[in-house]
Coordinates of N, CA, C and O in Angstrom, one line a residue:
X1 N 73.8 131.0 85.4 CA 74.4 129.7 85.5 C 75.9 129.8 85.9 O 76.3 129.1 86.8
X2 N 76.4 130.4 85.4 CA 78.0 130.8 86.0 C 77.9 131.4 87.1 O 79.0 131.4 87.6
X3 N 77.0 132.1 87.8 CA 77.3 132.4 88.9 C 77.0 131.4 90.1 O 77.6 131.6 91.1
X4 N 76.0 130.4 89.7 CA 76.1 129.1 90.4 C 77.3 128.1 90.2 O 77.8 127.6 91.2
X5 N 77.5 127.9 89.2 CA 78.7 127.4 88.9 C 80.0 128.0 90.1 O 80.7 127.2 90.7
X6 N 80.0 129.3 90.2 CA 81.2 129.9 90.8 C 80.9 130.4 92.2 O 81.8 131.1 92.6
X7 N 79.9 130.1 93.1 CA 79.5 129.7 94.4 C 79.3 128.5 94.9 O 79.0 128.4 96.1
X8 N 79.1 127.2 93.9 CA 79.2 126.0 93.9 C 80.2 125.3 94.0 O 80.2 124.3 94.7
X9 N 81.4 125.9 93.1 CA 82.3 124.9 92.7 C 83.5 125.9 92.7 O 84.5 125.4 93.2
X10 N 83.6 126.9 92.4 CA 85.4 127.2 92.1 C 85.5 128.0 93.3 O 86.5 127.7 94.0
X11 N 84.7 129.1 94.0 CA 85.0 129.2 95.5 C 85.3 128.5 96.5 O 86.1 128.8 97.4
X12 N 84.5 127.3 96.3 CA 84.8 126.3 97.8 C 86.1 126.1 97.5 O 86.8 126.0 98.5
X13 N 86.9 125.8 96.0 CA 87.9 125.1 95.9 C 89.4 126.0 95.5 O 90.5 125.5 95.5
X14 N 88.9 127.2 95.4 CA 89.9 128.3 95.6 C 89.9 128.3 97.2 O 90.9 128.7 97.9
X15 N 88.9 127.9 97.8 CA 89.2 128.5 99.7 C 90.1 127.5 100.3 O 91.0 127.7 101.1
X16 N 89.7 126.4 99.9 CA 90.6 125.2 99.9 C 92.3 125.2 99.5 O 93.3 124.9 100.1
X17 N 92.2 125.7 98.4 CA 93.8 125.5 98.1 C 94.5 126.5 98.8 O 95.7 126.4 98.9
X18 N 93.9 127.3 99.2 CA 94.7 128.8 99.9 C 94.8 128.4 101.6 O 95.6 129.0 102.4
X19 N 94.1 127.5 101.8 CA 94.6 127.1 103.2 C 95.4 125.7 102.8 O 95.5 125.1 103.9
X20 N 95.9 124.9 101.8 CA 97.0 124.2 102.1 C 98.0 124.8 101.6 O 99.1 124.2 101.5
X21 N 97.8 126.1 101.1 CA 99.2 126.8 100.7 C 99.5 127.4 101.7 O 100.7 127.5 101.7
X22 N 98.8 127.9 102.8 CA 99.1 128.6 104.2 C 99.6 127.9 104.9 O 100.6 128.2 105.4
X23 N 99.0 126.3 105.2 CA 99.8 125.1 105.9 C 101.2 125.1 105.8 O 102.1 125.3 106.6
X24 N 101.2 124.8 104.6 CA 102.4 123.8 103.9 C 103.6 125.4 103.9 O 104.9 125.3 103.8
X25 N 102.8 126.6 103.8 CA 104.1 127.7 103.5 C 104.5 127.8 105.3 O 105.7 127.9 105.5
X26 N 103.4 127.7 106.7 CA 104.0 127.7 107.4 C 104.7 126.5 108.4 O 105.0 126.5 109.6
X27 N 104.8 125.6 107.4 CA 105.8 124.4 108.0 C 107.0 124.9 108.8 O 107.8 125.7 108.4
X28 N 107.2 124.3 110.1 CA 108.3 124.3 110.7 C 109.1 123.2 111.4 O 108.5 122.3 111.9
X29 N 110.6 123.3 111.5 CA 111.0 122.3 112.2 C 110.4 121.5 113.6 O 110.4 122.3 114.6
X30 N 110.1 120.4 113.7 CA 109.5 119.9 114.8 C 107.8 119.5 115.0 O 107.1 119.0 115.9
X31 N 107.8 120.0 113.7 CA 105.9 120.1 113.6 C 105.4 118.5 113.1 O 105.7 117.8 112.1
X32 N 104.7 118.3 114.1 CA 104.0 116.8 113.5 C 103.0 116.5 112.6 O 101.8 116.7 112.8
X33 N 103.7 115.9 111.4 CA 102.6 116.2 110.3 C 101.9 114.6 109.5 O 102.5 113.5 109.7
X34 N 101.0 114.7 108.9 CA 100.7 113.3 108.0 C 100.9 114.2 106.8 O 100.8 115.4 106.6
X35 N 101.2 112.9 105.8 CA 101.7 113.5 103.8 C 100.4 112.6 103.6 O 99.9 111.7 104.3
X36 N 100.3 112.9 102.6 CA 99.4 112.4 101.7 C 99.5 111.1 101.0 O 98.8 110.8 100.1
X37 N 100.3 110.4 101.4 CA 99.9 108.7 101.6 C 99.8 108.2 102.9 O 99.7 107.0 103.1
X38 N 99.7 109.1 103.9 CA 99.1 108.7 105.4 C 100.6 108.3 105.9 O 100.6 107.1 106.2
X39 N 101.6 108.9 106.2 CA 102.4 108.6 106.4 C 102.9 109.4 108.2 O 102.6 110.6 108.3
X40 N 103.2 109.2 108.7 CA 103.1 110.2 110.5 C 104.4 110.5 110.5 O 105.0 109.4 110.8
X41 N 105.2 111.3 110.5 CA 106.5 112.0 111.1 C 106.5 113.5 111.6 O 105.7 114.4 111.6
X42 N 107.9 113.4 112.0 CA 108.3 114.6 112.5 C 108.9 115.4 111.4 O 109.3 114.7 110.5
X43 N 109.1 116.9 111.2 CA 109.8 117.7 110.2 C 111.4 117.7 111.0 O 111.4 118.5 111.9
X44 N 112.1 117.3 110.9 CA 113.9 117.5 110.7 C 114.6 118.7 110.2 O 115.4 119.6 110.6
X45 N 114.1 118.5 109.2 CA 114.7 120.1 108.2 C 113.5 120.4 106.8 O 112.5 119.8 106.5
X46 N 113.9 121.2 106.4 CA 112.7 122.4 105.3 C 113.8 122.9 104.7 O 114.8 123.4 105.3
X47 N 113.7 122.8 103.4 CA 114.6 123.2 102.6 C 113.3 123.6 101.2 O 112.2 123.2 101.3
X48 N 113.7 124.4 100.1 CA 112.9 125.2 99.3 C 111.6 124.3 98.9 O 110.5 124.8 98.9
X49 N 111.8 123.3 98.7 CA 110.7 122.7 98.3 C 110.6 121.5 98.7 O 109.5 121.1 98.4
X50 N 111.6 120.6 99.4 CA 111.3 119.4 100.8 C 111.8 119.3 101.6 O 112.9 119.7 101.9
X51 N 111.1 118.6 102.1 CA 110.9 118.2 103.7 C 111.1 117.2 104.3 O 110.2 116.4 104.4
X52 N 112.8 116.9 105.2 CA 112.9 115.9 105.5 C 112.5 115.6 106.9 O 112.7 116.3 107.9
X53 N 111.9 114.5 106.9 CA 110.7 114.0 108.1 C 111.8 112.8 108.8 O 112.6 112.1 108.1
X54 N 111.7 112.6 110.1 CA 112.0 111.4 111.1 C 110.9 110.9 111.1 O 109.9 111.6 111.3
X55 N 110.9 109.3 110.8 CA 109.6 108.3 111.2 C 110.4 107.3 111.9 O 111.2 106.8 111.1
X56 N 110.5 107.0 112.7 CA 110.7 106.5 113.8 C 112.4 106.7 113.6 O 112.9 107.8 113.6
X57 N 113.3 105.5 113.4 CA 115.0 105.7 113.4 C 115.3 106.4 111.6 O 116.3 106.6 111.0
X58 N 114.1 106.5 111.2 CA 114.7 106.6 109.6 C 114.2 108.2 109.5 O 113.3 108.7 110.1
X59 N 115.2 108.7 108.3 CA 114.8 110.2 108.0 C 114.2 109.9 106.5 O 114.7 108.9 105.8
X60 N 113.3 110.5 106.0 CA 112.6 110.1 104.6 C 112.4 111.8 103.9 O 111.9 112.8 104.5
X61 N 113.0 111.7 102.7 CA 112.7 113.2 102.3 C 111.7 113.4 101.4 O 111.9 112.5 100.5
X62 N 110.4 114.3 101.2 CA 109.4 114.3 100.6 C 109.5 115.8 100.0 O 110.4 116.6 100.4
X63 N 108.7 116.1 99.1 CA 108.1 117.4 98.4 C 107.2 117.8 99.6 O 106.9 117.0 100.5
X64 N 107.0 119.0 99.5 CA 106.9 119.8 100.7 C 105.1 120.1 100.4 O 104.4 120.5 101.3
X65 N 104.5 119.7 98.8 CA 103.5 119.1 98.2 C 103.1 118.1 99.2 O 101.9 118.1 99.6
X66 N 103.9 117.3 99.6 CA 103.3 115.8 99.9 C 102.9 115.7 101.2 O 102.5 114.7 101.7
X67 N 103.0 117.2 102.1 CA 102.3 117.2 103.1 C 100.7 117.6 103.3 O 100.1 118.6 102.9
X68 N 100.2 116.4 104.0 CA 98.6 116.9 104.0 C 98.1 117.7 104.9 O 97.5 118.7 104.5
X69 N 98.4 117.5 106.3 CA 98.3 118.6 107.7 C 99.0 117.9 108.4 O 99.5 116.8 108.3
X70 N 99.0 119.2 109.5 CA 100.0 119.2 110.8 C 98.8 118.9 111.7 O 97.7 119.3 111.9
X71 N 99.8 117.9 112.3 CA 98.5 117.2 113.5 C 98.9 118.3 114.7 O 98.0 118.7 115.4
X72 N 100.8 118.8 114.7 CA 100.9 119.2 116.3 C 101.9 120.2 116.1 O 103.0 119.9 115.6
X73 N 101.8 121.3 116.2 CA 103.0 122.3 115.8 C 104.1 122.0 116.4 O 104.2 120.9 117.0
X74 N 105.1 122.8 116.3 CA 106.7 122.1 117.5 C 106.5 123.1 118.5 O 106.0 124.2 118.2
X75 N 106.7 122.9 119.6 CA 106.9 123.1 120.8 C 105.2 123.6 121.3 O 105.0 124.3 122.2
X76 N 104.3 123.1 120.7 CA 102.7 123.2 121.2 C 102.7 121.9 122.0 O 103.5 120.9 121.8
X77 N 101.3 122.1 123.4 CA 101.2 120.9 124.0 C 100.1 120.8 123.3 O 99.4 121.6 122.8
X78 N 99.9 118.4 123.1 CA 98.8 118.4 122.4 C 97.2 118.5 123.4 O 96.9 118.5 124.6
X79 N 96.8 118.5 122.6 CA 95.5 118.7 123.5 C 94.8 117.4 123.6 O 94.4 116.6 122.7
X80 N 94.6 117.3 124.8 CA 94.4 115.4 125.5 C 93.3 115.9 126.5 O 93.5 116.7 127.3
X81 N 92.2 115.1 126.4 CA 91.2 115.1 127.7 C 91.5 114.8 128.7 O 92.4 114.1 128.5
X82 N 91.3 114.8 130.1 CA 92.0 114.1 131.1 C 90.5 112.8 130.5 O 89.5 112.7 129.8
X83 N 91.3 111.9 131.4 CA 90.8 110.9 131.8 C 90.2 110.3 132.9 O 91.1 109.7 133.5
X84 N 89.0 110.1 133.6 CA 88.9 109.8 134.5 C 89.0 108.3 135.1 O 88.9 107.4 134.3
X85 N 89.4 108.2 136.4 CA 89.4 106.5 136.3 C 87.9 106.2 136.3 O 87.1 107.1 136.6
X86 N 87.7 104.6 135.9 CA 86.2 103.7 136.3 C 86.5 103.5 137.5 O 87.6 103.3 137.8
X87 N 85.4 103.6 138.3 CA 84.9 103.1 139.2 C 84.8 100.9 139.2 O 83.9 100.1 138.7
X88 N 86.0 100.8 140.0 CA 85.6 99.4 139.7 C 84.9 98.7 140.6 O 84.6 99.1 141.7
X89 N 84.6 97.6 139.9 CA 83.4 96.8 140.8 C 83.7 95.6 141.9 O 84.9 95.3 141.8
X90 N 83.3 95.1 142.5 CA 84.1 94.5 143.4 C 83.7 93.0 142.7 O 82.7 92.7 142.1
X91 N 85.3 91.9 143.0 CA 85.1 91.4 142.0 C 84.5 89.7 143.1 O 85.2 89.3 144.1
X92 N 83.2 89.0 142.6 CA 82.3 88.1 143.7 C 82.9 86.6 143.3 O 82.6 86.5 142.2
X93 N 83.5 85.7 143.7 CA 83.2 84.1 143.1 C 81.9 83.5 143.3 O 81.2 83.5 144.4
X94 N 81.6 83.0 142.3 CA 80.3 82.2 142.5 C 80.1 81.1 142.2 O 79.8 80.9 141.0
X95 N 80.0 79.9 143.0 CA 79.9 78.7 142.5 C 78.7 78.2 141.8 O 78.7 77.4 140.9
X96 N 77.5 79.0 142.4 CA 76.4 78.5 141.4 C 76.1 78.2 140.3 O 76.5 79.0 139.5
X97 N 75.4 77.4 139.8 CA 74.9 77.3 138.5 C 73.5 77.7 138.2 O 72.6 77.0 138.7
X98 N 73.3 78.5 137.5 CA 72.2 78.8 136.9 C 71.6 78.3 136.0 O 72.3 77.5 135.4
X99 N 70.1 78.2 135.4 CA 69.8 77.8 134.4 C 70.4 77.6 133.2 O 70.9 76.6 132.6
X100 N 70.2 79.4 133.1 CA 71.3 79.4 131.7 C 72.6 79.0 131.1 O 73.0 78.9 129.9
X101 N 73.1 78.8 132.7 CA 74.7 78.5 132.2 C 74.3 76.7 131.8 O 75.2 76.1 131.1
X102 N 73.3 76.0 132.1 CA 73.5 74.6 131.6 C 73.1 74.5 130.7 O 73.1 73.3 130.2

């Protein structure tokens, strides 16, 4: 029973905490991150235990806790699909009336 217990439940959740302690220890200036009220900025400065973030003209300082993940490291490009254009269609006027449209 404890050994179900401890491939069930306290492994998955020791593997877990050891990668937001890896995150959050390798935070760096410029890294684009969400905190844990869903919040989107930039890191500014890192100091022992917070993290002041730029969200748009405002700097906001957080526990270094309060970060959930980094969406974009600093100076990584993000990774974006190209896009292709549609094919557009040529566009017809039509005066007719159809059934359905009456």
């Amino acid at each position: 029973m404890i050994v179900l217990f401890y491939f069930l439940l306290i492994r998955p959740q020791q593997k877990r905490q050891k990668e937001v302690t890896n995150m959050q220890s390798g935070l760096q200036k410029g890294d684009k991150i969400i905190t844990i009220g869903g919040l989107h900025g930039v890191i500014e400065a890192i100091e022992d235990n917070t993290v002041i973030l730029k969200c748009g003209n405002a700097k906001l300082t957080f526990d270094r806790n309060a970060i959930r993940s980094v969406l974009e490291k600093a100076g990584a490009q993000p990774v974006v699909a190209p896009v292709e254009p549609k094919a557009e269609e040529p566009v017809t006027e039509s005066t007719e009336v159809t059934e359905e449209q009456k």
